[in-house]
mmCIF file of C-alpha atoms in Angstrom:
data_model
loop_
_atom_site.group_PDB
_atom_site.id
_atom_site.type_symbol
_atom_site.label_atom_id
_atom_site.label_comp_id
_atom_site.label_asym_id
_atom_site.label_seq_id
_atom_site.Cartn_x
_atom_site.Cartn_y
_atom_site.Cartn_z
ATOM 1 C CA MET A 1 105.595 91.087 96.435
ATOM 2 C CA MET A 2 105.085 88.606 99.482
ATOM 3 C CA ALA A 3 106.063 91.403 101.767
ATOM 4 C CA LEU A 4 103.121 93.689 100.466
ATOM 5 C CA VAL A 5 100.646 90.787 100.747
ATOM 6 C CA GLY A 6 101.564 90.557 104.542
ATOM 7 C CA PHE A 7 101.281 94.080 105.222
ATOM 8 C CA LEU A 8 97.946 94.603 103.339
ATOM 9 C CA SER A 9 96.303 91.536 104.977
ATOM 10 C CA GLY A 10 96.656 93.387 108.427
ATOM 11 C CA SER A 11 99.673 91.335 109.589
ATOM 12 C CA LEU A 12 102.379 92.935 111.235
ATOM 13 C CA CYS A 13 104.837 90.802 109.827
ATOM 14 C CA LEU A 14 106.253 91.650 106.442
ATOM 15 C CA ASN A 15 106.631 88.206 105.042
ATOM 16 C CA THR A 16 106.162 84.749 106.688
ATOM 17 C CA LYS A 17 109.284 83.530 105.288
ATOM 18 C CA LEU A 18 111.301 86.484 106.722
ATOM 19 C CA TYR A 19 109.385 86.662 110.101
ATOM 20 C CA SER A 20 108.423 84.029 112.702
ATOM 21 C CA GLN A 21 104.751 83.403 112.385
ATOM 22 C CA THR A 22 104.032 83.537 116.068
ATOM 23 C CA THR A 23 106.229 86.504 117.404
ATOM 24 C CA CYS A 24 106.702 88.501 114.220
ATOM 25 C CA GLU A 25 110.418 88.750 115.110
ATOM 26 C CA PRO A 26 113.054 88.513 112.386
ATOM 27 C CA GLN A 27 114.350 85.162 111.508
ATOM 28 C CA ARG A 28 117.980 84.726 112.555
ATOM 29 C CA HIS A 29 119.585 84.856 109.078
ATOM 30 C CA LEU A 30 118.330 88.313 108.329
ATOM 31 C CA SER A 31 120.551 91.258 109.283
ATOM 32 C CA LYS A 32 119.205 94.105 111.256
ATOM 33 C CA LYS A 33 119.836 96.125 108.360
ATOM 34 C CA SER A 34 117.817 94.232 105.944
ATOM 35 C CA VAL A 35 114.904 94.223 108.520
ATOM 36 C CA LEU A 36 115.182 97.862 108.957
ATOM 37 C CA GLY A 37 115.212 98.512 105.268
ATOM 38 C CA SER A 38 111.973 96.564 104.704
ATOM 39 C CA TYR A 39 110.390 98.547 107.391
ATOM 40 C CA LEU A 40 111.339 101.793 105.791
ATOM 41 C CA LEU A 41 110.280 100.771 102.445
ATOM 42 C CA ARG A 42 106.891 99.628 103.788
ATOM 43 C CA LYS A 43 106.476 103.000 105.617
ATOM 44 C CA GLN A 44 107.365 104.956 102.469
ATOM 45 C CA LEU A 45 105.188 103.006 100.352
ATOM 46 C CA PHE A 46 101.904 103.386 102.467
ATOM 47 C CA THR A 47 102.205 106.776 104.190
ATOM 48 C CA LYS A 48 103.171 110.223 103.529
ATOM 49 C CA HIS A 49 105.253 111.823 106.285
ATOM 50 C CA TYR A 50 106.371 115.365 106.730
ATOM 51 C CA LYS A 51 108.874 116.621 109.386
ATOM 52 C CA ARG A 52 108.180 119.485 111.456
ATOM 53 C CA PRO A 53 110.614 120.410 114.339
ATOM 54 C CA ASN A 54 110.201 117.722 117.101
ATOM 55 C CA SER A 55 107.250 115.917 115.643
ATOM 56 C CA LEU A 56 106.275 113.587 112.767
ATOM 57 C CA VAL A 57 102.997 114.674 110.892
ATOM 58 C CA VAL A 58 100.965 112.453 108.696
ATOM 59 C CA MET A 59 99.207 114.606 106.062
ATOM 60 C CA THR A 60 96.524 113.437 103.666
ATOM 61 C CA VAL A 61 93.481 114.852 101.919
ATOM 62 C CA VAL A 62 90.612 115.133 104.551
ATOM 63 C CA GLU A 63 87.037 114.440 103.538
ATOM 64 C CA VAL A 64 84.677 116.745 105.801
ATOM 65 C CA ASP A 65 80.818 117.195 106.200
ATOM 66 C CA ASP A 66 78.672 120.063 107.015
ATOM 67 C CA THR A 67 79.239 119.423 110.729
ATOM 68 C CA HIS A 68 83.004 119.486 110.597
ATOM 69 C CA PHE A 69 83.565 122.132 107.791
ATOM 70 C CA GLU A 70 83.785 125.121 110.134
ATOM 71 C CA GLN A 71 86.350 123.299 112.402
ATOM 72 C CA GLN A 72 88.480 121.871 109.580
ATOM 73 C CA VAL A 73 88.358 124.821 107.217
ATOM 74 C CA LEU A 74 87.245 128.089 108.672
ATOM 75 C CA GLN A 75 89.155 127.551 112.006
ATOM 76 C CA SER A 76 92.396 126.126 110.350
ATOM 77 C CA GLN A 77 95.591 127.783 111.310
ATOM 78 C CA ILE A 78 96.983 127.259 107.683
ATOM 79 C CA PRO A 79 95.468 127.968 104.309
ATOM 80 C CA VAL A 80 92.879 125.282 103.171
ATOM 81 C CA LEU A 81 91.973 124.273 99.471
ATOM 82 C CA VAL A 82 88.390 122.846 99.503
ATOM 83 C CA ASP A 83 87.412 120.650 96.731
ATOM 84 C CA PHE A 84 83.578 120.662 96.272
ATOM 85 C CA HIS A 85 82.921 117.456 94.382
ATOM 86 C CA ALA A 86 80.354 114.620 93.766
ATOM 87 C CA ASP A 87 80.756 111.016 92.998
ATOM 88 C CA TRP A 88 78.922 111.222 89.650
ATOM 89 C CA CYS A 89 81.200 114.045 88.422
ATOM 90 C CA GLY A 90 83.908 112.898 85.837
ATOM 91 C CA PRO A 91 86.001 115.957 85.902
ATOM 92 C CA CYS A 92 86.043 115.554 89.709
ATOM 93 C CA LYS A 93 87.567 112.243 89.361
ATOM 94 C CA LEU A 94 90.366 113.873 87.370
ATOM 95 C CA VAL A 95 91.061 116.376 89.985
ATOM 96 C CA THR A 96 91.595 113.688 92.896
ATOM 97 C CA PRO A 97 95.133 112.455 92.186
ATOM 98 C CA LEU A 98 96.058 116.149 92.037
ATOM 99 C CA LEU A 99 94.909 116.757 95.431
ATOM 100 C CA ASP A 100 97.101 114.006 96.699
ATOM 101 C CA TRP A 101 100.082 115.493 94.782
ATOM 102 C CA LEU A 102 99.230 118.947 96.449
ATOM 103 C CA VAL A 103 99.466 117.425 99.897
ATOM 104 C CA SER A 104 102.976 116.058 99.225
ATOM 105 C CA GLU A 105 104.079 119.246 97.263
ATOM 106 C CA TYR A 106 103.131 121.718 99.973
ATOM 107 C CA GLY A 107 103.661 119.508 103.025
ATOM 108 C CA GLY A 108 102.295 121.163 106.263
ATOM 109 C CA LYS A 109 101.820 124.524 104.685
ATOM 110 C CA LEU A 110 98.488 123.819 102.965
ATOM 111 C CA LYS A 111 95.515 121.802 104.114
ATOM 112 C CA VAL A 112 93.431 120.155 101.391
ATOM 113 C CA VAL A 113 89.991 119.253 102.042
ATOM 114 C CA LYS A 114 87.017 117.584 100.079
ATOM 115 C CA ILE A 115 83.288 117.936 100.453
ATOM 116 C CA ASP A 116 80.645 115.867 98.751
ATOM 117 C CA THR A 117 78.031 118.394 97.502
ATOM 118 C CA ASP A 118 75.310 115.932 97.316
ATOM 119 C CA LYS A 119 75.646 114.977 100.812
ATOM 120 C CA ASN A 120 76.507 118.242 102.342
ATOM 121 C CA PRO A 121 74.394 121.078 100.831
ATOM 122 C CA ARG A 122 74.926 123.898 103.581
ATOM 123 C CA TYR A 123 78.239 125.234 102.348
ATOM 124 C CA VAL A 124 77.389 124.786 98.646
ATOM 125 C CA LYS A 125 74.603 127.341 99.043
ATOM 126 C CA GLN A 126 76.563 129.469 101.142
ATOM 127 C CA TYR A 127 79.525 129.828 98.746
ATOM 128 C CA ASP A 128 77.410 129.771 95.696
ATOM 129 C CA VAL A 129 78.933 126.539 94.181
ATOM 130 C CA ARG A 130 77.262 126.244 90.811
ATOM 131 C CA GLY A 131 79.571 123.835 88.885
ATOM 132 C CA LEU A 132 81.808 120.892 89.777
ATOM 133 C CA PRO A 133 84.555 120.494 90.664
ATOM 134 C CA THR A 134 84.881 123.969 92.522
ATOM 135 C CA LEU A 135 88.287 124.746 94.246
ATOM 136 C CA ILE A 136 88.021 127.364 96.942
ATOM 137 C CA ILE A 137 90.913 128.724 98.854
ATOM 138 C CA PHE A 138 90.413 129.755 102.495
ATOM 139 C CA GLN A 139 92.813 131.669 104.753
ATOM 140 C CA ASP A 140 92.139 132.816 108.261
ATOM 141 C CA GLY A 141 88.523 131.728 107.906
ATOM 142 C CA ARG A 142 87.917 133.925 104.783
ATOM 143 C CA LEU A 143 87.245 133.051 101.146
ATOM 144 C CA VAL A 144 90.324 133.953 99.173
ATOM 145 C CA ALA A 145 89.498 132.514 95.744
ATOM 146 C CA SER A 146 87.219 130.331 93.745
ATOM 147 C CA SER A 147 87.747 128.433 90.655
ATOM 148 C CA GLU A 148 85.251 126.354 88.924
ATOM 149 C CA GLY A 149 85.971 123.548 86.366
ATOM 150 C CA ALA A 150 88.848 120.711 86.445
ATOM 151 C CA LEU A 151 92.306 122.302 86.484
ATOM 152 C CA GLY A 152 95.640 120.362 85.376
ATOM 153 C CA LYS A 153 98.605 120.005 87.581
ATOM 154 C CA LYS A 154 100.306 123.193 86.313
ATOM 155 C CA GLY A 155 96.912 125.210 86.508
ATOM 156 C CA ILE A 156 96.006 124.237 89.930
ATOM 157 C CA GLN A 157 99.793 125.032 91.145
ATOM 158 C CA GLN A 158 99.399 128.459 89.408
ATOM 159 C CA TYR A 159 96.156 129.110 91.047
ATOM 160 C CA ILE A 160 97.368 128.349 94.571
ATOM 161 C CA GLU A 161 100.498 130.341 94.158
ATOM 162 C CA LYS A 162 98.635 133.333 92.569
ATOM 163 C CA HIS A 163 96.372 133.522 95.590
ATOM 164 C CA LEU A 164 98.791 132.330 98.381
ATOM 165 C CA PRO A 165 102.154 133.756 97.380
ATOM 166 C CA GLN A 166 103.849 132.648 100.651
ATOM 167 C CA LEU A 167 103.419 128.935 99.318
ATOM 168 C CA LYS A 168 105.488 129.493 95.920
ATOM 169 C CA THR A 169 107.790 126.663 95.201
ATOM 170 C CA ASN A 170 111.209 127.225 93.495
#
């Protein structure tokens, strides 16, 4: 737990007992293996990494607004799932953890984007979003499918794989 406190407080050191407070270098009694293990554990706990050939990409759910929608969604090189949501919407809050799961499930093959309908009305009107949450799949700048209402984990996976068969998992 002490290791997490050091990380969350913005310190580069994992733990003041394990690292020198002035240089953040490992104390002499720790092996290089245990220091590396602590670093890898911290990295695994707080980021989601997906390997592509010759690169490391950090994937996450992207929050967009009306000004960046075209760039992030319509001009994307990979398929995009857009979650139209609002802060006051209860079912939208149930979908949020599933969006994080989708990022980890589909890696760099599907971009997941959220847009707040109260703050960004332009695309709500353009795509005739009437109920929340609404999940819309885009591919090559075109609307592929639209689903209104909260879906469970299995439902959202079936929805994606039905409309984007190239993303089917084994």
